[in-house]
Coordinates of C-alpha atoms in Angstrom, one line a residue:
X1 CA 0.0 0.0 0.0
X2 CA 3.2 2.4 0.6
X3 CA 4.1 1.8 -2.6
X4 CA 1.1 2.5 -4.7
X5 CA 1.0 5.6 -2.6
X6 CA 4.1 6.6 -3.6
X7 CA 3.1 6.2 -7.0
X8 CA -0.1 7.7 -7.5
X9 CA 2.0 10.7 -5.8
X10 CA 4.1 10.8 -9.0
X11 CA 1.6 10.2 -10.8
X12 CA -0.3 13.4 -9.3
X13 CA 3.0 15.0 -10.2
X14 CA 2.8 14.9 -13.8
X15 CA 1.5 17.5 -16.1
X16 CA -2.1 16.7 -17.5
X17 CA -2.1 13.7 -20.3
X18 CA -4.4 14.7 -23.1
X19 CA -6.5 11.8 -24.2
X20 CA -6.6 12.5 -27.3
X21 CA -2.9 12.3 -29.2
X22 CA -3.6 14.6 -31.6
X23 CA -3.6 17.3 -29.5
X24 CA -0.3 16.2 -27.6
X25 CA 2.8 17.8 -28.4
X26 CA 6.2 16.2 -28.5
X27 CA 7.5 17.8 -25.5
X28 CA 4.6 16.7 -23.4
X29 CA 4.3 13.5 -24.5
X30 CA 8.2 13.0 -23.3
X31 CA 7.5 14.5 -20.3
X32 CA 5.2 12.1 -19.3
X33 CA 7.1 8.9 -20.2
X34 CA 9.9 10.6 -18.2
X35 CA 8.0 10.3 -15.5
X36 CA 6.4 7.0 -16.1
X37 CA 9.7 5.2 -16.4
X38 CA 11.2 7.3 -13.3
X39 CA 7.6 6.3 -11.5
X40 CA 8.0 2.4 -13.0
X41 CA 11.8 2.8 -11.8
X42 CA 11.1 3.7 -8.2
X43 CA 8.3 1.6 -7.9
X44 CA 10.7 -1.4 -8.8
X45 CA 13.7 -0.5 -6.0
X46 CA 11.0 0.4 -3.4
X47 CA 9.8 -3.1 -4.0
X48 CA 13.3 -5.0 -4.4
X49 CA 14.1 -3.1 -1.2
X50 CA 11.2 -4.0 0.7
X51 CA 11.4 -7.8 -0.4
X52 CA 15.7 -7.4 0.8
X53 CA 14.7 -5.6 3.9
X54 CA 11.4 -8.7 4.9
X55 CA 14.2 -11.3 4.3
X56 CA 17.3 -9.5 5.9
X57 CA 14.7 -9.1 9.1
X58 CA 14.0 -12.9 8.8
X59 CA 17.5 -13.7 8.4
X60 CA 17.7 -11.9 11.8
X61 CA 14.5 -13.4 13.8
X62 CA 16.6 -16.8 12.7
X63 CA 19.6 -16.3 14.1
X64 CA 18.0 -15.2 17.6
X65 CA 16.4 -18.5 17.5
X66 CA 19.0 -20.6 16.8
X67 CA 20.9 -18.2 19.7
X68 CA 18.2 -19.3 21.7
X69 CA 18.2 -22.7 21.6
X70 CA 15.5 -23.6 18.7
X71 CA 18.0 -25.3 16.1
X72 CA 15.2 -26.4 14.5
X73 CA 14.1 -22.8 12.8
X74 CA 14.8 -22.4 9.3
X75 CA 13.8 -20.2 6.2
X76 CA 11.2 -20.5 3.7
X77 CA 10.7 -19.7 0.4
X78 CA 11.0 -16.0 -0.8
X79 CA 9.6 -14.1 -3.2
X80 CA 12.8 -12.9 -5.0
X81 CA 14.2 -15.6 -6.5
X82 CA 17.6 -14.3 -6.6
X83 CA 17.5 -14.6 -2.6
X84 CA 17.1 -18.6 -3.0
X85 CA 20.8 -19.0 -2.9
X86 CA 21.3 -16.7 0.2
X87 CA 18.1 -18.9 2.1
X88 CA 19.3 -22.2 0.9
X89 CA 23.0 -21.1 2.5
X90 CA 21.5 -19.8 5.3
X91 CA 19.4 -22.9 6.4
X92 CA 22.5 -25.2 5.3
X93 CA 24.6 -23.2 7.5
X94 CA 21.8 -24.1 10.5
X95 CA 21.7 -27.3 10.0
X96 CA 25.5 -28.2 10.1
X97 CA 25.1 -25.8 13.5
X98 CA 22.0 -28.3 14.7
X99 CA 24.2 -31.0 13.5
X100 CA 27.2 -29.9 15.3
X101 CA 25.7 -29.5 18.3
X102 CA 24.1 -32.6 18.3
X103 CA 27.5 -34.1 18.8
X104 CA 28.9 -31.8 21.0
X105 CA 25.6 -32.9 23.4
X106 CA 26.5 -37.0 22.7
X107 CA 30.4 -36.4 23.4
X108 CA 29.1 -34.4 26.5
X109 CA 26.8 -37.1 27.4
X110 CA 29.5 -40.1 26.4
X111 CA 32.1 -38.1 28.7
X112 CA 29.3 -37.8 31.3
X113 CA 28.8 -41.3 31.5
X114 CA 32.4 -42.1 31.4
X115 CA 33.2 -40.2 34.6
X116 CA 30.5 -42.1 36.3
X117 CA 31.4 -45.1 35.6
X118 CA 35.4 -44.6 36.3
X119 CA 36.4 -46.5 39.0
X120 CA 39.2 -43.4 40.2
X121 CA 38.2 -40.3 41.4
X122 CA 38.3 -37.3 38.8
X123 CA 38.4 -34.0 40.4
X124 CA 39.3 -30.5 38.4
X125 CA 39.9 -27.6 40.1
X126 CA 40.7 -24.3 38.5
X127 CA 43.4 -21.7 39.1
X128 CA 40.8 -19.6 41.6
X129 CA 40.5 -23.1 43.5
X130 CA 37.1 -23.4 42.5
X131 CA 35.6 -27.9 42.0
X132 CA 34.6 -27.2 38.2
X133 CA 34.2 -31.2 37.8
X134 CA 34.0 -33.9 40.2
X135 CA 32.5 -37.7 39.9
X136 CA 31.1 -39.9 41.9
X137 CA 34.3 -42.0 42.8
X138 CA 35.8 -39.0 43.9
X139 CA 32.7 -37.7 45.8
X140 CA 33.1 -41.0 47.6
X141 CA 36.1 -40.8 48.0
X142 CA 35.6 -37.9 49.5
X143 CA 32.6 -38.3 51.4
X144 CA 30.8 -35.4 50.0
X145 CA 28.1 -37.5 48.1
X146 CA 25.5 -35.3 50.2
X147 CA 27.2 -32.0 48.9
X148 CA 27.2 -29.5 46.3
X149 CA 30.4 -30.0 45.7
X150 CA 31.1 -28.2 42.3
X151 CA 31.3 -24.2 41.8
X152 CA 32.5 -24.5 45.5
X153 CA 35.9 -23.4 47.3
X154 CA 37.8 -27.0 47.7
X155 CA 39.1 -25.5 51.2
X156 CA 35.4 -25.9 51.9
X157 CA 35.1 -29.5 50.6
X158 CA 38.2 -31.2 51.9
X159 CA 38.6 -32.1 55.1
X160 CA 42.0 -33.0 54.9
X161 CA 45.1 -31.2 55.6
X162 CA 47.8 -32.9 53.6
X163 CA 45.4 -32.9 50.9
X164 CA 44.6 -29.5 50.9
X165 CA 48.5 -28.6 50.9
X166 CA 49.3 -31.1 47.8
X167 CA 46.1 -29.0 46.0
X168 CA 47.8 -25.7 46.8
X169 CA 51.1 -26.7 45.4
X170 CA 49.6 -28.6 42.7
X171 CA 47.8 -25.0 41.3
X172 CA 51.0 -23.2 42.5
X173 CA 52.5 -25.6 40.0
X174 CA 55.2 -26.6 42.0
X175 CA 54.4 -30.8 42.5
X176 CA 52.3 -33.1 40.6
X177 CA 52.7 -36.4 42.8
X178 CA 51.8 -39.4 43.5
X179 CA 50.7 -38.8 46.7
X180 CA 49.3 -41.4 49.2
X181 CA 47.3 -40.2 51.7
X182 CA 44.0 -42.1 54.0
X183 CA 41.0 -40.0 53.7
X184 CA 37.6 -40.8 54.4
X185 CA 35.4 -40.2 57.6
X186 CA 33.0 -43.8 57.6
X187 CA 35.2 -45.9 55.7
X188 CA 39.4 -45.3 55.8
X189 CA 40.8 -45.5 52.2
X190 CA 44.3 -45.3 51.0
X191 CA 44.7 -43.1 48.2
X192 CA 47.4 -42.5 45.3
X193 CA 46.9 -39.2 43.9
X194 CA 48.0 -37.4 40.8
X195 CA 47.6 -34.4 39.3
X196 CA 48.3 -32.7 36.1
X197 CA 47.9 -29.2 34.5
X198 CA 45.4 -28.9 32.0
X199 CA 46.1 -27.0 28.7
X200 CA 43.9 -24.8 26.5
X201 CA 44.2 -23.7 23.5
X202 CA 45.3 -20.0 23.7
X203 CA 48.1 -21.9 25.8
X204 CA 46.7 -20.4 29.5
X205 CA 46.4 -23.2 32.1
X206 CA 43.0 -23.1 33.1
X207 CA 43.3 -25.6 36.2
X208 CA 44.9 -28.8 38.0
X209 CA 43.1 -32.7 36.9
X210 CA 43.5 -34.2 39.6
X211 CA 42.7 -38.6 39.4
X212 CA 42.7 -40.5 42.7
X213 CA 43.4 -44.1 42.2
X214 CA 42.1 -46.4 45.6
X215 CA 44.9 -48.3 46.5
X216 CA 43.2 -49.6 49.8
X217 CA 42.9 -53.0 48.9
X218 CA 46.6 -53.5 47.7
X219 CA 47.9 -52.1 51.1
X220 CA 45.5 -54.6 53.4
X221 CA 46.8 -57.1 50.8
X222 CA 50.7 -55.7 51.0
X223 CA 50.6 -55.5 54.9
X224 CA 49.1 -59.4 54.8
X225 CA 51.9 -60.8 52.4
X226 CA 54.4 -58.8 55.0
X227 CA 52.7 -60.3 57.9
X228 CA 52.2 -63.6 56.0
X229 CA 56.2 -64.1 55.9
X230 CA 57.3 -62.8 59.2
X231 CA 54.0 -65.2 60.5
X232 CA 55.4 -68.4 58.5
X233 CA 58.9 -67.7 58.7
X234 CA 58.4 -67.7 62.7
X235 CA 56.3 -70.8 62.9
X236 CA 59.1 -72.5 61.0
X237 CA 61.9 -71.0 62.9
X238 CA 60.4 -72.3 66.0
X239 CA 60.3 -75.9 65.3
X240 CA 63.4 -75.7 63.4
X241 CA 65.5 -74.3 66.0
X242 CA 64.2 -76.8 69.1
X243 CA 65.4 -79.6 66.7
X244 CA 69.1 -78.6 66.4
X245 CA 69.7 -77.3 69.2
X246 CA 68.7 -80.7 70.9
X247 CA 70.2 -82.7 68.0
X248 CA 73.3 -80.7 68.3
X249 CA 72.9 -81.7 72.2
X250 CA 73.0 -85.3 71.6
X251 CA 75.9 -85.2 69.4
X252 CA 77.4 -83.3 72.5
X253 CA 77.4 -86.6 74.8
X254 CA 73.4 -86.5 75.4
X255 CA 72.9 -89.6 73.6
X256 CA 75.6 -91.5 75.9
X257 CA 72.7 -90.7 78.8
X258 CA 69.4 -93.3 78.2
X259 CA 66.8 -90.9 79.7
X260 CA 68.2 -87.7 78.0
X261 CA 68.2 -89.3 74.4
X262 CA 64.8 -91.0 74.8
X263 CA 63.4 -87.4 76.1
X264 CA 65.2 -85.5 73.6
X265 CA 63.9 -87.2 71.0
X266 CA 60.7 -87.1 71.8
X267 CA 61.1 -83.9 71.8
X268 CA 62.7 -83.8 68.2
X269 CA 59.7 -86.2 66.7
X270 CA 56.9 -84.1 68.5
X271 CA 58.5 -80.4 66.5
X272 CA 58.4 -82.5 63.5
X273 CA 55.2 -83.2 63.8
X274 CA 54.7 -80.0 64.2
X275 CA 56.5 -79.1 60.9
X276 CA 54.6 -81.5 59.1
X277 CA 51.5 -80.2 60.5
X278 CA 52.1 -76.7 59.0
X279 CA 53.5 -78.0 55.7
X280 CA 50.1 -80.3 54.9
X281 CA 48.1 -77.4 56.3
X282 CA 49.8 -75.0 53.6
X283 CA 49.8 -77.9 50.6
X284 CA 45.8 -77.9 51.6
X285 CA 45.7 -73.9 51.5
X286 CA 47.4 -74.2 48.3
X287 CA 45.1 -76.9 46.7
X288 CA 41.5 -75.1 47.8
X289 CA 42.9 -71.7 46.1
X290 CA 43.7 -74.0 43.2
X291 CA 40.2 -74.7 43.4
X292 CA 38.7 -71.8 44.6
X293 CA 35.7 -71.6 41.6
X294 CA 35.2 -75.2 42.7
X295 CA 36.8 -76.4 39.6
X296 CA 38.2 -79.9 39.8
X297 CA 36.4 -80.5 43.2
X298 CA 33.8 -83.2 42.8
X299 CA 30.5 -82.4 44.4
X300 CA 27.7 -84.8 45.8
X301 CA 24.2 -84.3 47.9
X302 CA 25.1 -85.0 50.9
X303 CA 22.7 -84.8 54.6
X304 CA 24.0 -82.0 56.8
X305 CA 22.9 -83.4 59.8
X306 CA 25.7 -86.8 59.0
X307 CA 28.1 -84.7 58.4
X308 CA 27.9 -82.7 61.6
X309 CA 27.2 -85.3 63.2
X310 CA 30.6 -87.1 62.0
X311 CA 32.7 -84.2 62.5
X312 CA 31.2 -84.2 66.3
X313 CA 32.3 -87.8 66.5
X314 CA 35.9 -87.1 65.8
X315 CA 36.2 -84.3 68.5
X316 CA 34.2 -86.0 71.1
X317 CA 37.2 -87.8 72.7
X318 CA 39.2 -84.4 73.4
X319 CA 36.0 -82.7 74.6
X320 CA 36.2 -85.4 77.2
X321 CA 39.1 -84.9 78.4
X322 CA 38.2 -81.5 79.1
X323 CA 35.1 -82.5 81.0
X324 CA 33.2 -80.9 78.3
X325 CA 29.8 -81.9 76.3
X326 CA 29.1 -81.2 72.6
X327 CA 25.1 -80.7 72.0
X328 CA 23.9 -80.9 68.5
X329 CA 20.6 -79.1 67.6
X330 CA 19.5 -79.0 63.8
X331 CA 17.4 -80.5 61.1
X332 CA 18.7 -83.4 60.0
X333 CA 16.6 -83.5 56.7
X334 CA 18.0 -80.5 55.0
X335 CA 21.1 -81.3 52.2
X336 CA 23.9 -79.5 51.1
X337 CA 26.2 -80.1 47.7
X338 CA 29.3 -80.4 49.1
X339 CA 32.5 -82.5 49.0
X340 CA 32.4 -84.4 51.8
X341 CA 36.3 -84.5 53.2
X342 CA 36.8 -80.6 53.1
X343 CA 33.5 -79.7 54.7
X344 CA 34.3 -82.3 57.4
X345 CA 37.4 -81.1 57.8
X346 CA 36.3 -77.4 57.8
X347 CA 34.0 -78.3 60.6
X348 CA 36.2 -80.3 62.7
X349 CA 38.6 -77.3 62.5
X350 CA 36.1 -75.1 64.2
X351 CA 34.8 -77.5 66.5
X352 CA 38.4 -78.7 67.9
X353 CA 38.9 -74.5 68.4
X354 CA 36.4 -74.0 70.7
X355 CA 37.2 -77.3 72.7
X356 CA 40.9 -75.9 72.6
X357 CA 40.6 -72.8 73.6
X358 CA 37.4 -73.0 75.9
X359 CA 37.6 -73.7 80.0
X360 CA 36.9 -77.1 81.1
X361 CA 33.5 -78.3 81.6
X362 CA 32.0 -75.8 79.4
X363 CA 29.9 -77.3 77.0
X364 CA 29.9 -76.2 72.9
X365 CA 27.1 -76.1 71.0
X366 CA 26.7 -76.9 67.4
X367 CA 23.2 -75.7 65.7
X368 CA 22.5 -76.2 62.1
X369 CA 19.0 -74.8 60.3
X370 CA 17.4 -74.7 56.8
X371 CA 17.1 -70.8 55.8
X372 CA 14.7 -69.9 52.7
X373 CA 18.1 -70.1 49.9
X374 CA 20.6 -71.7 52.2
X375 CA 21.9 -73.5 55.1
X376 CA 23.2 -72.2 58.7
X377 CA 25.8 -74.0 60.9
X378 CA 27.0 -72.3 63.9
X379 CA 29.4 -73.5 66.7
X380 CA 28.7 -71.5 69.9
X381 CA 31.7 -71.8 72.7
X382 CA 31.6 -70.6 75.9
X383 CA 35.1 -69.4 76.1
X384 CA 36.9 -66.3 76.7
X385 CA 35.5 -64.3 73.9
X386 CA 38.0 -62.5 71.2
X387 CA 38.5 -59.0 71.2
X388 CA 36.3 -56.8 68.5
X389 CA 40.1 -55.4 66.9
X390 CA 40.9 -59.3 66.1
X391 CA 37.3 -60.2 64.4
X392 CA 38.5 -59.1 61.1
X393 CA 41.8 -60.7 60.6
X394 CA 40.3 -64.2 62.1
X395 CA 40.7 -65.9 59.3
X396 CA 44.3 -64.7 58.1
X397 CA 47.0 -66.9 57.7
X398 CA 49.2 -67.5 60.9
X399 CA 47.2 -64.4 62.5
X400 CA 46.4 -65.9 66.5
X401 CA 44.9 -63.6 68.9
X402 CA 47.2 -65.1 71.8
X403 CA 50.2 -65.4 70.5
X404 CA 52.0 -67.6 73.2
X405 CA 48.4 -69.4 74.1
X406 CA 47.5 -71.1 70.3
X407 CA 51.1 -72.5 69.9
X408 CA 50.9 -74.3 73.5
X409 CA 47.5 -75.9 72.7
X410 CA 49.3 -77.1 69.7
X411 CA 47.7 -75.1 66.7
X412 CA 49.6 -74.1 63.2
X413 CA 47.9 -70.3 63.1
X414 CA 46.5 -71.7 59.9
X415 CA 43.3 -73.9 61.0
X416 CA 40.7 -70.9 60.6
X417 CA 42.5 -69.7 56.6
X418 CA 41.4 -73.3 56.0
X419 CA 37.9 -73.0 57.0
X420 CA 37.5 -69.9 54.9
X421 CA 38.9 -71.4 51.8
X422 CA 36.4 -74.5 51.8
X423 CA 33.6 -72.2 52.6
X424 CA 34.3 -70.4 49.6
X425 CA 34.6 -73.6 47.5
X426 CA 31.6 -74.3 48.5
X427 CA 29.8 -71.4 47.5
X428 CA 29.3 -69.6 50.7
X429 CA 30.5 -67.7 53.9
X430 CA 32.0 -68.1 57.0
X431 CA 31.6 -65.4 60.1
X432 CA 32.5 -64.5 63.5
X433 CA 30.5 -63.0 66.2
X434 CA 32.4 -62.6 69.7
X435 CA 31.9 -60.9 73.0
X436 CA 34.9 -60.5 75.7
X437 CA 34.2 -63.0 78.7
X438 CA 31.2 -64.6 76.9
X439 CA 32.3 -66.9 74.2
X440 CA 32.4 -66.6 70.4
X441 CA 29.9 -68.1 67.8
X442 CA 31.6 -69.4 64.1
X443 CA 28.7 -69.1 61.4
X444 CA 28.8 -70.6 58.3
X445 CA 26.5 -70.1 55.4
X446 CA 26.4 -72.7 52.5
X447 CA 23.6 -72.7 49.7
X448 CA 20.7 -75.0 49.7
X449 CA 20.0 -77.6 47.8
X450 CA 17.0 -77.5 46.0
X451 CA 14.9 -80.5 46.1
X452 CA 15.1 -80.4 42.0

């Protein structure tokens, strides 16, 4: 409507057409197609510049929208065909944007996941000292799963001094690691931590990576393998010594005097004994972690209530001795897949340690029960109880809670390793429960067998 105002204007303009041409001179008659043709001209760029101007405007409200976030907008057709090319190139040009950013949210995403899923802690912490990245290893690691942790001060999330200083100097850029330090408030890890200086690409360091690799398991396993050889090395000692230093008696003159030599040697064949005790009790050790997916271990049904019931047998005669009683209580229908040596040996192992090391004429109960998926025996003492520090390295090789006590009563250290190992053969778990001056209850667990 602008438009053909404008030219009805110019129109208006021009000097009176006569209709009839023969009374139209030549000079009128060019003044008016002057002004027709400058009317027809300006018509023509007022409308090429209002059909520019429309699409240059939509080129804009575009671009806000992809700015926005709609990558989805595009351009339609125009009227001027010679702006196709310019549309076409402008909607090509949002697409490889929506295309670009499609991947740039999947590698987000993929990296995302990937942190989750790391087993180490990954922590990034920029040059102010601001947590710009954290996952959930290192929040656990950290105990802070309950905490805002990124965007925030990491004076504010560590708890740690050591670990605090290695951050400073790690952003002061004056030590990368390792580092091993314990951390954690409900559950004591040991961790080896690195660090690293992250690099952009205008060549400014932007922040410290920081991974944290839990190393708690191969210490408890370091400090067991150091124990395991001062342990073993002193058992064997022991034994070892008492035998030369009596056979080097004897070859002094000893074995000129009858009662000497006889005693002697009695003493000689009794450490012996003991050697050989410790050397079968490792060769089994050896064979059930051989076998410890129950691999090459032949299985049968067998009654529980027989098999506790023969293990009971075997230790009735030292029980005894001690004045003691051994009370079975237990369904005797229930059956276990088991292999019938190892289990009875497991069980006379236990039974024998509460005769051993429980007062005389205390009496030791052994219960067995069908649960809903599995099987329950427990052998209940009366004894002195074991001290809550001990309860967790029960079942380690050589570990004894009275050092001086276990090898008078005649134990290797290695009696209660065994158990554990033909527990897990079997499929399931042994346990302690103890309580100072009230005795000490051995649970094992071992999985039904169905009745298909």
């Amino acid at each position: 409507m602008a438009l053909l105002g404008v030219l009805v204007a110019l129109i208006a303009a021009a000097p009176p057409v006569v209709i009839s041409w023969k009374y139209c001179t030549d000079q009128a008659i060019l003044e008016a197609a002057t002004i027709w043709t400058f009317a027809v001209a300006v018509l023509g760029g007022l409308y090429t510049f209002a059909v520019v101007d429309g699409a240059f405007e939509r080129i804009q409200r575009l671009a806000r929208s992809i700015r926005s976030g709609n990558l989805e907008s595009r351009l339609y057709k125009t009227r001027a065909p010679q702006l196709a090319p310019l549309y076409a190139e402008v909607n090509q040009m949002a697409t490889a944007i929506e295309e670009r950013m499609a991947k740039l949210s999947n590698l987000s995403a993929e990296q995302r996941a990937i942190l989750r899923s790391m087993i180490e802690g990954v922590l990034v912490i920029d040059r102010q000292g601001i947590v710009r990245t954290i996952n959930r290893a290192a929040l656990n690691f950290l105990d802070a799963t309950d905490l805002r942790v990124e965007g925030r001060k990491y004076t504010e999330v560590f708890q740690h001094p050591e670990l605090e200083r290695f951050v400073a100097r790690a952003l002061s850029l004056q030590i990368f690691g390792p580092m091993t330090v314990s951390l954690g408030r409900s559950v004591e890890r040991v961790l080896e931590i690195q660090a690293a200086p992250l690099q952009a690409a205008e060549g400014v360091e932007p922040g410290v990576l920081f991974v944290m690799y839990d190393i708690t398991r191969i210490q408890r396993l370091e400090s067991v393998r150091k124990d395991f050889v001062a342990n073993v090395s002193h058992e064997l000692r022991t034994p070892i010594t008492s035998i030369k230093g009596f056979v080097e008696t004897l070859l002094e003159g000893a074995k000129d005097d009858p009662e000497a030599c006889e005693r002697f040697l009695t003493i000689i064949a009794r450490q012996a004994d003991r050697l050989n005790s410790i050397f079968n009790d490792l060769l089994t050790l050896s064979r059930l972690e051989a076998g410890s997916d129950g691999v090459g271990i032949e299985m049968e049904s067998r009654r529980l209530g027989d098999l506790v019931q023969g293990a009971v047998d075997d230790c009735i005669h030292r029980a005894r001795e001690k004045g003691m009683t051994i009370e079975v209580i237990g369904d005797g229908e229930c059956s276990v897949r088991a292999h019938a040596t190892l289990l009875h040996q497991a069980l006379v192992n236990l039974i024998d340690n509460a005769i051993k090391y429980s007062e005389a004429n205390r009496p030791v109960l052994v219960k067995f029960c069908k649960g809903q998926d599995s099987v329950e025996i427990a052998v209940v003492d009366q004894g002195p109880g074991i001290e809550q520090r001990h309860l967790e390295r029960l079942f380690e090789r050589f570990y004894r809670v009275d050092q001086g006590r276990s090898r008078q009563l005649g134990g290797t250290g290695l009696g209660l390793s065994i158990v554990k190992h033909i527990v897990n053969v079997h499929g399931g778990r042994v346990s302690v429960e103890s309580t100072v001056g009230l005795g000490s209850t051995f649970s094992v667990s071992l999985p039904l067998l169905s009745d298909e």
